[in-house]
mmCIF file of C-alpha atoms in Angstrom:
data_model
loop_
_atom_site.group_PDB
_atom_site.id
_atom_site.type_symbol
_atom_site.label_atom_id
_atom_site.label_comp_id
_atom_site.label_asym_id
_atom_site.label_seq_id
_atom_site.Cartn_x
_atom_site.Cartn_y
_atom_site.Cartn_z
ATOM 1 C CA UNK C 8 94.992 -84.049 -7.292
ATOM 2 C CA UNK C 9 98.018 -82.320 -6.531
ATOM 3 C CA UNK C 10 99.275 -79.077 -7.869
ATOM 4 C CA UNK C 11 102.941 -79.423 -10.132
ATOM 5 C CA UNK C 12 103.816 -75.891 -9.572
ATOM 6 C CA UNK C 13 103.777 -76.271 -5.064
ATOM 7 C CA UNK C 14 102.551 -79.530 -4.746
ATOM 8 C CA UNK C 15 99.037 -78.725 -2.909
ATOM 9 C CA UNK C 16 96.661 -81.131 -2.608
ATOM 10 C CA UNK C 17 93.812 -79.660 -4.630
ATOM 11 C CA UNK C 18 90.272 -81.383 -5.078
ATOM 12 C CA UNK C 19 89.828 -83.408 -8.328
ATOM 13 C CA UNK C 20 87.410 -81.356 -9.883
ATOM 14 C CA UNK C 21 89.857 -77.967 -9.287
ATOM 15 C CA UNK C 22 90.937 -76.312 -12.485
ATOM 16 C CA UNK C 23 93.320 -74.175 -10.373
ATOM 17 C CA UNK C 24 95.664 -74.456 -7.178
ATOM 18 C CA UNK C 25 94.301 -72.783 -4.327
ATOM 19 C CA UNK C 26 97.613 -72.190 -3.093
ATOM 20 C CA UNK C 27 99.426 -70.780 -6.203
ATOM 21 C CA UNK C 28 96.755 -70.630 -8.648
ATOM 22 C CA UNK C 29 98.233 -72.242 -11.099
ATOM 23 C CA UNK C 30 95.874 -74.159 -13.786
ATOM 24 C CA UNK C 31 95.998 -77.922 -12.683
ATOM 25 C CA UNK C 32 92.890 -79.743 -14.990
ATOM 26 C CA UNK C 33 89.500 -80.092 -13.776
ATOM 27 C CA UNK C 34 86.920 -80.223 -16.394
ATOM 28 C CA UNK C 35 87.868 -77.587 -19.085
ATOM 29 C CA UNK C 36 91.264 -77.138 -17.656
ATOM 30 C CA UNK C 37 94.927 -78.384 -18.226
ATOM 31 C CA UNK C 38 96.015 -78.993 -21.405
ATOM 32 C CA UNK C 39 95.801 -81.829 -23.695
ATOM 33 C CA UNK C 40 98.143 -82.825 -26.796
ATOM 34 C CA UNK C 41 96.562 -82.933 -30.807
ATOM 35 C CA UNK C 42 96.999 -86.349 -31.986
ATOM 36 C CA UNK C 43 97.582 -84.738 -35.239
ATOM 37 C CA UNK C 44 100.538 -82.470 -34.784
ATOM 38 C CA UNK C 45 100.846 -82.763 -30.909
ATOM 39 C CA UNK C 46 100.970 -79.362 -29.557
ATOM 40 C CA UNK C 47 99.183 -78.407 -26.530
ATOM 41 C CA UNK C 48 95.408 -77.376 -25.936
ATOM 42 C CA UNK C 49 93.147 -76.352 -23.733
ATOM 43 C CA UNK C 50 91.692 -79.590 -22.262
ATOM 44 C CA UNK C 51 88.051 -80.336 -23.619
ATOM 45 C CA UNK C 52 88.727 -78.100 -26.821
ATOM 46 C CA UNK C 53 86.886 -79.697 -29.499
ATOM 47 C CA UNK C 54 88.882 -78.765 -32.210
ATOM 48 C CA UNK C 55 93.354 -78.279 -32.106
ATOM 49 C CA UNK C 56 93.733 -74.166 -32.688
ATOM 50 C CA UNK C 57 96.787 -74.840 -34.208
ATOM 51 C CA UNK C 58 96.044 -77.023 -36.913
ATOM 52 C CA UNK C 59 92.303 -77.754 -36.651
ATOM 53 C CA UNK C 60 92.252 -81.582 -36.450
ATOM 54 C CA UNK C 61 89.825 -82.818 -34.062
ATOM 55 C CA UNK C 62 90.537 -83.799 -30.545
ATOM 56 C CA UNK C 63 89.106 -86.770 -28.769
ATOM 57 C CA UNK C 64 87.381 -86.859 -25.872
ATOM 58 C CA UNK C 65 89.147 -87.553 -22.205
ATOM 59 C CA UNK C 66 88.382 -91.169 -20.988
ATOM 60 C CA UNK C 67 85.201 -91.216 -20.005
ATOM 61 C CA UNK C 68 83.708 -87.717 -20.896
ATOM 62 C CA UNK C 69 80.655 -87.379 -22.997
ATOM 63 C CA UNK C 70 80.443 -84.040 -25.231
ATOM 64 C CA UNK C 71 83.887 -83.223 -25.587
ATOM 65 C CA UNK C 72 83.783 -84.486 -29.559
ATOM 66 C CA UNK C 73 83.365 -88.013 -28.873
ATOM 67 C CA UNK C 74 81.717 -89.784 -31.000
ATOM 68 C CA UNK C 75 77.986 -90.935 -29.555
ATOM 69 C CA UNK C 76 75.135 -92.779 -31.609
ATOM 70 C CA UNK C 77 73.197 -89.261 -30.394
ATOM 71 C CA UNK C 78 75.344 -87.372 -33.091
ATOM 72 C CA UNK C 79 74.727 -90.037 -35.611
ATOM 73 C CA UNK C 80 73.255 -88.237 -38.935
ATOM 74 C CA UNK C 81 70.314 -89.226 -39.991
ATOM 75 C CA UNK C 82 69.898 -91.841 -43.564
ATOM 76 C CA UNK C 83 66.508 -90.341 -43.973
ATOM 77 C CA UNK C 84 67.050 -86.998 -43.396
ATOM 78 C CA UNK C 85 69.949 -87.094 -46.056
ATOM 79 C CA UNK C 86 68.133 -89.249 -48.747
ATOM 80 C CA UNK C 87 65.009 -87.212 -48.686
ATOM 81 C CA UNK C 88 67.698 -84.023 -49.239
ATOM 82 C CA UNK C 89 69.201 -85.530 -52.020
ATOM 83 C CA UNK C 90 65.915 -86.974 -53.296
ATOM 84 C CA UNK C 91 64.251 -83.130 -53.067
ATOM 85 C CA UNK C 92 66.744 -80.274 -53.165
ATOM 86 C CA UNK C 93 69.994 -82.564 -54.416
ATOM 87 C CA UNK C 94 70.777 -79.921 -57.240
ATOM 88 C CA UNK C 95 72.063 -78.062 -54.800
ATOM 89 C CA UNK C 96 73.592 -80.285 -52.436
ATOM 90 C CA UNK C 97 72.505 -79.602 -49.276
ATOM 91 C CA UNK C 98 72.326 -83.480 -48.735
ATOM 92 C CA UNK C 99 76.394 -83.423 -49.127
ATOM 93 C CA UNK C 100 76.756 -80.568 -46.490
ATOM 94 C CA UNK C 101 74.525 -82.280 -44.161
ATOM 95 C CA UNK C 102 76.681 -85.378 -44.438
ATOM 96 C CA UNK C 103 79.310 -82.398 -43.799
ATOM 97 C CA UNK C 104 80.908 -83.699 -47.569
ATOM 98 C CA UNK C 105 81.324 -79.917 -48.727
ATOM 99 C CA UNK C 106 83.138 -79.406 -51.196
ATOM 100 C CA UNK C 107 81.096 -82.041 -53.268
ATOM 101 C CA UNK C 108 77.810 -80.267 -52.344
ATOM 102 C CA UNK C 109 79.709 -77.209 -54.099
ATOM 103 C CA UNK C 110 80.631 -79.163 -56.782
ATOM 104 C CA UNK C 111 76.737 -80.315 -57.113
ATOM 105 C CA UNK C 112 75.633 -76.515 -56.861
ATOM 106 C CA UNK C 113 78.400 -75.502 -59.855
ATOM 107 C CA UNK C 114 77.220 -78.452 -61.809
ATOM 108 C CA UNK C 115 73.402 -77.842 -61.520
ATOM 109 C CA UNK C 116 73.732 -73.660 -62.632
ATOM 110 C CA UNK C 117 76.309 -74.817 -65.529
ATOM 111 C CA UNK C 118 74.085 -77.105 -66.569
ATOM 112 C CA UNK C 119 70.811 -74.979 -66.404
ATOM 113 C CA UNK C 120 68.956 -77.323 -63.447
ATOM 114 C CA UNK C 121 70.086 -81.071 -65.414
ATOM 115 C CA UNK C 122 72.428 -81.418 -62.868
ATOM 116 C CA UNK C 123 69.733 -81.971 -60.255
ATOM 117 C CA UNK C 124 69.489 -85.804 -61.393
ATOM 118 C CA UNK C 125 73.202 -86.310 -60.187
ATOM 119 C CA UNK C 126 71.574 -85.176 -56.336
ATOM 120 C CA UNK C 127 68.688 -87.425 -56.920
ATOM 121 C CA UNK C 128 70.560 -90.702 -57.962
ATOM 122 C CA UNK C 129 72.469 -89.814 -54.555
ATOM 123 C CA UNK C 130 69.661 -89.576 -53.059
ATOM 124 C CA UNK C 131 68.168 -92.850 -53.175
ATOM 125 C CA UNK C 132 71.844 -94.360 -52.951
ATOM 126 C CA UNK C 133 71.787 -93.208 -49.777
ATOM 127 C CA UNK C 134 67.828 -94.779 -48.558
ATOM 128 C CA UNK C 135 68.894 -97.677 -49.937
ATOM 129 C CA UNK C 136 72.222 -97.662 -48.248
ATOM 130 C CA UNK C 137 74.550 -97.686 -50.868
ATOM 131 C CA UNK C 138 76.249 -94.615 -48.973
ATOM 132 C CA UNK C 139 75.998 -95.327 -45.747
ATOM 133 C CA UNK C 140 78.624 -93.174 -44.386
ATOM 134 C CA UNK C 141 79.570 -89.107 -43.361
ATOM 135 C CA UNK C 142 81.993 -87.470 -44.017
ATOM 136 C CA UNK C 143 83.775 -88.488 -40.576
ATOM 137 C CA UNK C 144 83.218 -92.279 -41.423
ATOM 138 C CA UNK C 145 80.612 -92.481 -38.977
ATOM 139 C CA UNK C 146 77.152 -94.700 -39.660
ATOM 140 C CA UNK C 147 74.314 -92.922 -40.680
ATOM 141 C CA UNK C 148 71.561 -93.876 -38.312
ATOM 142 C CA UNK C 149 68.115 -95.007 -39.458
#
């Protein structure tokens, strides 16, 4: 790889020119563009730090945010949730849907623990497969 700044031929895995020392990519180096609102991060940032949106892998890389069937949430996990403790939503923040699992949490204390049921129905929707989905539109694995 060679450096923009002086033109040194640099080793692909350098984040910095020997000669000048000037960052040239590498793993964790150089800087990538949001796909949201296209300024310019750190390369291998999981997340823009200007407006938050999330930031796709480099072609090829593993663990940089891209989506894997490893980080697949679980259908069980999530129905049993809503099934057991859906009252209070934690089955919506596991599916990372949060702002219905505070929603579920505000209905079940205003409605003195009746609220629960709305958790439950979810619940088995979701081991049955009726929601089948997190919040990222990614499968929920088996």
């Amino acid at each position: 790889m060679h450096c923009s700044n002086c033109g040194q031929e640099n080793q692909e895995e350098a984040r910095f020119c020997v000669k000048c020392g000037k960052s040239i990519g590498g793993p964790g180096g150089g800087k990538v563009c949001c796909p949201s609102c296209g300024k310019e991060n750190l390369q291998g940032a999981f997340f823009c730090a200007f407006c938050g949106a999330a930031i796709g892998a480099p072609q090829g890389k593993v663990g940089y945010g891209a989506s894997t069937s490893g980080d697949a949430k679980s259908k069980l996990a999530a129905g049993l949730l809503g099934v057991f403790v859906g009252g209070l939503g934690i089955h919506r923040f596991y599916l990372g849907y949060v702002g219905i699992g505070i929603a579920q949490i505000i209905v079940t204390i205003c409605t003195c623990g009746v609220g629960h049921i709305w958790g439950f129905i979810e619940g088995i929707l979701i081991l049955v497969g009726s929601i089948d989905k997190d919040a990222q539109g990614k499968p929920l694995k088996e």
